[in-house]
């Protein structure tokens, strides 16, 4: 854990974060580091996940739960940004399994193409592996520098954000139905 914290603190030092910044400021620094734009998309994720990251030709799209507190929204986004900063590549098997579950009647390649996503499209991990623990450490350390954002009003999405959200919506609904069918002890999280 000590080595993990040192690595995370070093990353923060390299980012040259000001003593206090807003979330957009952190996104801009992360975008410069990963050399791709980072877009924030607040939306209701239906309790399936709190946040996820999609990768398209237009950059990274960080979707985060709209219906939660500003502090929690900030933490969710910082968690997702931490995956990018730490260079955590999505395991294609995890992505393929998620897609098979979300779109059981469509093959993975077709589902990816229809969603306009690359294989690194989503990060849904449990907190039981080293990458997730490291991500949580970095996200928590980043919180020391970020002023939580105001709750975003629910506005209609447009452009590429709307397209990616439209593709993810049915998948999230499918997972929600599976969770509800599994009952209160409920099935595995995504």
Tab-separated table of C-alpha atoms in Angstrom:
chain	number	residue	atom	x	y	z
A	1	UNK	CA	0.000	0.000	0.000
A	2	UNK	CA	2.870	2.384	0.758
A	3	UNK	CA	4.385	1.872	-2.681
A	4	UNK	CA	0.967	2.440	-4.268
A	5	UNK	CA	0.485	5.734	-2.375
A	6	UNK	CA	3.977	6.902	-3.375
A	7	UNK	CA	3.249	6.164	-7.049
A	8	UNK	CA	-0.058	8.048	-6.838
A	9	UNK	CA	1.512	11.033	-5.083
A	10	UNK	CA	4.202	11.128	-7.758
A	11	UNK	CA	1.523	11.193	-10.482
A	12	UNK	CA	-0.205	14.101	-8.758
A	13	UNK	CA	3.103	15.935	-8.485
A	14	UNK	CA	3.737	15.388	-12.204
A	15	UNK	CA	0.302	16.811	-13.020
A	16	UNK	CA	1.278	20.052	-11.266
A	17	UNK	CA	-2.172	20.528	-9.857
A	18	UNK	CA	-2.849	23.866	-8.233
A	19	UNK	CA	-3.636	23.790	-4.511
A	20	UNK	CA	-7.321	23.963	-5.401
A	21	UNK	CA	-9.008	23.485	-8.754
A	22	UNK	CA	-12.330	22.468	-10.210
A	23	UNK	CA	-13.072	19.199	-11.917
A	24	UNK	CA	-12.814	20.723	-15.396
A	25	UNK	CA	-9.281	21.854	-14.529
A	26	UNK	CA	-8.313	18.302	-13.559
A	27	UNK	CA	-9.912	16.959	-16.757
A	28	UNK	CA	-7.841	19.370	-18.824
A	29	UNK	CA	-4.632	18.245	-17.105
A	30	UNK	CA	-5.549	14.573	-17.574
A	31	UNK	CA	-6.432	15.198	-21.238
A	32	UNK	CA	-3.011	16.755	-21.801
A	33	UNK	CA	-1.327	13.803	-20.122
A	34	UNK	CA	-3.257	11.096	-22.025
A	35	UNK	CA	-3.187	13.172	-25.219
A	36	UNK	CA	-6.921	12.871	-25.855
A	37	UNK	CA	-9.886	15.058	-24.904
A	38	UNK	CA	-11.836	14.107	-21.778
A	39	UNK	CA	-15.569	14.823	-21.896
A	40	UNK	CA	-17.793	14.758	-18.802
A	41	UNK	CA	-21.337	13.457	-19.229
A	42	UNK	CA	-23.751	13.554	-16.296
A	43	UNK	CA	-26.642	11.131	-16.710
A	44	UNK	CA	-28.856	8.878	-14.689
A	45	UNK	CA	-27.193	5.464	-14.763
A	46	UNK	CA	-30.138	3.749	-13.118
A	47	UNK	CA	-28.233	2.419	-10.132
A	48	UNK	CA	-26.316	-0.062	-12.287
A	49	UNK	CA	-22.989	1.754	-11.989
A	50	UNK	CA	-21.981	5.160	-10.616
A	51	UNK	CA	-19.583	5.937	-13.415
A	52	UNK	CA	-17.898	4.541	-16.464
A	53	UNK	CA	-15.559	5.619	-19.201
A	54	UNK	CA	-16.187	5.171	-22.906
A	55	UNK	CA	-13.491	5.551	-25.537
A	56	UNK	CA	-14.351	6.834	-29.003
A	57	UNK	CA	-12.434	8.503	-31.800
A	58	UNK	CA	-13.427	11.816	-30.173
A	59	UNK	CA	-11.677	11.047	-26.878
A	60	UNK	CA	-12.692	9.703	-23.493
A	61	UNK	CA	-16.282	10.096	-22.292
A	62	UNK	CA	-16.668	9.938	-18.524
A	63	UNK	CA	-20.277	9.164	-17.640
A	64	UNK	CA	-21.190	9.777	-14.023
A	65	UNK	CA	-24.356	9.514	-11.966
A	66	UNK	CA	-26.451	12.652	-12.178
A	67	UNK	CA	-28.663	11.851	-9.192
A	68	UNK	CA	-26.167	11.991	-6.362
A	69	UNK	CA	-24.377	14.617	-4.293
A	70	UNK	CA	-21.760	16.958	-5.776
A	71	UNK	CA	-19.093	15.328	-3.588
A	72	UNK	CA	-19.989	11.852	-4.840
A	73	UNK	CA	-20.105	13.030	-8.463
A	74	UNK	CA	-16.625	14.498	-8.070
A	75	UNK	CA	-15.324	11.284	-6.514
A	76	UNK	CA	-16.828	9.182	-9.322
A	77	UNK	CA	-15.224	11.335	-12.010
A	78	UNK	CA	-11.857	11.354	-10.230
A	79	UNK	CA	-12.008	7.574	-9.978
A	80	UNK	CA	-12.551	7.305	-13.736
A	81	UNK	CA	-9.813	9.858	-14.451
A	82	UNK	CA	-7.498	7.878	-12.189
A	83	UNK	CA	-7.903	4.834	-14.432
A	84	UNK	CA	-6.734	6.969	-17.344
A	85	UNK	CA	-3.810	8.456	-15.419
A	86	UNK	CA	-2.658	5.066	-14.194
A	87	UNK	CA	-2.799	3.625	-17.694
A	88	UNK	CA	-5.156	0.841	-16.716
A	89	UNK	CA	-6.009	-0.934	-19.916
A	90	UNK	CA	-9.382	-2.641	-20.014
A	91	UNK	CA	-9.093	-6.406	-20.134
A	92	UNK	CA	-10.795	-7.322	-23.440
A	93	UNK	CA	-12.294	-10.435	-21.824
A	94	UNK	CA	-14.085	-8.260	-19.268
A	95	UNK	CA	-15.382	-5.954	-21.986
A	96	UNK	CA	-16.498	-8.858	-24.147
A	97	UNK	CA	-18.252	-10.517	-21.206
A	98	UNK	CA	-20.019	-7.264	-20.361
A	99	UNK	CA	-21.117	-6.827	-23.963
A	100	UNK	CA	-22.353	-10.414	-24.180
A	101	UNK	CA	-24.442	-9.788	-21.079
A	102	UNK	CA	-25.696	-6.385	-22.279
A	103	UNK	CA	-26.469	-7.402	-25.841
A	104	UNK	CA	-26.957	-11.172	-25.780
A	105	UNK	CA	-28.493	-11.312	-29.253
A	106	UNK	CA	-25.654	-9.381	-30.943
A	107	UNK	CA	-22.034	-10.477	-31.380
A	108	UNK	CA	-19.398	-8.391	-29.594
A	109	UNK	CA	-17.810	-6.894	-32.729
A	110	UNK	CA	-21.206	-5.739	-34.027
A	111	UNK	CA	-22.173	-4.302	-30.636
A	112	UNK	CA	-18.886	-2.385	-30.447
A	113	UNK	CA	-19.296	-1.068	-33.982
A	114	UNK	CA	-22.906	-0.001	-33.344
A	115	UNK	CA	-21.891	1.810	-30.182
A	116	UNK	CA	-18.956	3.458	-31.958
A	117	UNK	CA	-16.656	2.226	-29.214
A	118	UNK	CA	-13.205	0.698	-29.025
A	119	UNK	CA	-12.294	-2.295	-26.882
A	120	UNK	CA	-11.314	0.016	-24.015
A	121	UNK	CA	-14.847	1.351	-23.877
A	122	UNK	CA	-15.833	0.724	-20.290
A	123	UNK	CA	-14.268	0.279	-16.921
A	124	UNK	CA	-16.510	-1.673	-14.598
A	125	UNK	CA	-14.399	-3.366	-12.007
A	126	UNK	CA	-14.989	-4.710	-8.550
A	127	UNK	CA	-12.889	-3.396	-5.716
A	128	UNK	CA	-11.188	-6.730	-5.316
A	129	UNK	CA	-8.155	-6.199	-7.496
A	130	UNK	CA	-4.959	-4.213	-7.278
A	131	UNK	CA	-5.843	-1.844	-10.141
A	132	UNK	CA	-9.072	-0.814	-8.428
A	133	UNK	CA	-7.361	-0.248	-5.094
A	134	UNK	CA	-4.717	1.868	-6.792
A	135	UNK	CA	-7.429	3.805	-8.626
A	136	UNK	CA	-9.261	4.495	-5.377
A	137	UNK	CA	-6.048	5.705	-3.721
A	138	UNK	CA	-5.303	8.111	-6.581
A	139	UNK	CA	-8.911	9.318	-6.766
A	140	UNK	CA	-8.956	9.981	-3.038
A	141	UNK	CA	-5.641	11.843	-3.150
A	142	UNK	CA	-6.912	13.930	-6.074
A	143	UNK	CA	-9.964	14.894	-3.993
A	144	UNK	CA	-7.616	16.906	-1.769
A	145	UNK	CA	-7.083	19.310	-4.700
A	146	UNK	CA	-10.571	19.488	-6.200
A	147	UNK	CA	-13.491	21.643	-5.209
A	148	UNK	CA	-16.630	19.496	-5.641
A	149	UNK	CA	-18.778	20.621	-8.526
A	150	UNK	CA	-22.339	21.832	-8.334
A	151	UNK	CA	-25.008	19.288	-9.170
A	152	UNK	CA	-25.626	19.403	-12.898
A	153	UNK	CA	-29.191	20.042	-14.009
A	154	UNK	CA	-30.631	17.254	-16.099
A	155	UNK	CA	-30.291	18.620	-19.611
A	156	UNK	CA	-30.824	16.749	-22.837
A	157	UNK	CA	-27.529	15.418	-24.182
A	158	UNK	CA	-26.533	16.336	-27.709
A	159	UNK	CA	-23.882	15.410	-30.270
A	160	UNK	CA	-21.456	12.549	-29.603
A	161	UNK	CA	-22.354	12.423	-25.885
A	162	UNK	CA	-25.982	11.732	-26.799
A	163	UNK	CA	-24.957	9.031	-29.276
A	164	UNK	CA	-22.774	7.180	-26.764
A	165	UNK	CA	-25.372	7.599	-24.011
A	166	UNK	CA	-28.097	6.271	-26.314
A	167	UNK	CA	-25.994	3.198	-27.017
A	168	UNK	CA	-25.278	2.618	-23.320
A	169	UNK	CA	-28.850	3.216	-22.115
A	170	UNK	CA	-30.333	-0.120	-23.261
A	171	UNK	CA	-27.314	-1.969	-21.896
A	172	UNK	CA	-27.767	-0.387	-18.472
A	173	UNK	CA	-31.497	-1.186	-18.504
A	174	UNK	CA	-30.729	-4.817	-19.393
A	175	UNK	CA	-28.288	-5.104	-16.477
A	176	UNK	CA	-30.800	-3.450	-14.128
A	177	UNK	CA	-33.477	-5.994	-15.119
A	178	UNK	CA	-31.016	-8.844	-14.502
A	179	UNK	CA	-30.159	-7.444	-11.065
A	180	UNK	CA	-33.820	-7.083	-10.145
A	181	UNK	CA	-34.537	-10.626	-11.309
A	182	UNK	CA	-31.676	-11.909	-9.141
A	183	UNK	CA	-33.384	-10.460	-6.067
A	184	UNK	CA	-32.037	-8.605	-3.031
A	185	UNK	CA	-28.935	-10.768	-2.624
A	186	UNK	CA	-28.494	-10.006	-6.143
A	187	UNK	CA	-26.030	-11.173	-8.654
A	188	UNK	CA	-22.652	-9.734	-9.404
A	189	UNK	CA	-22.069	-6.044	-9.970
A	190	UNK	CA	-20.638	-4.767	-13.186
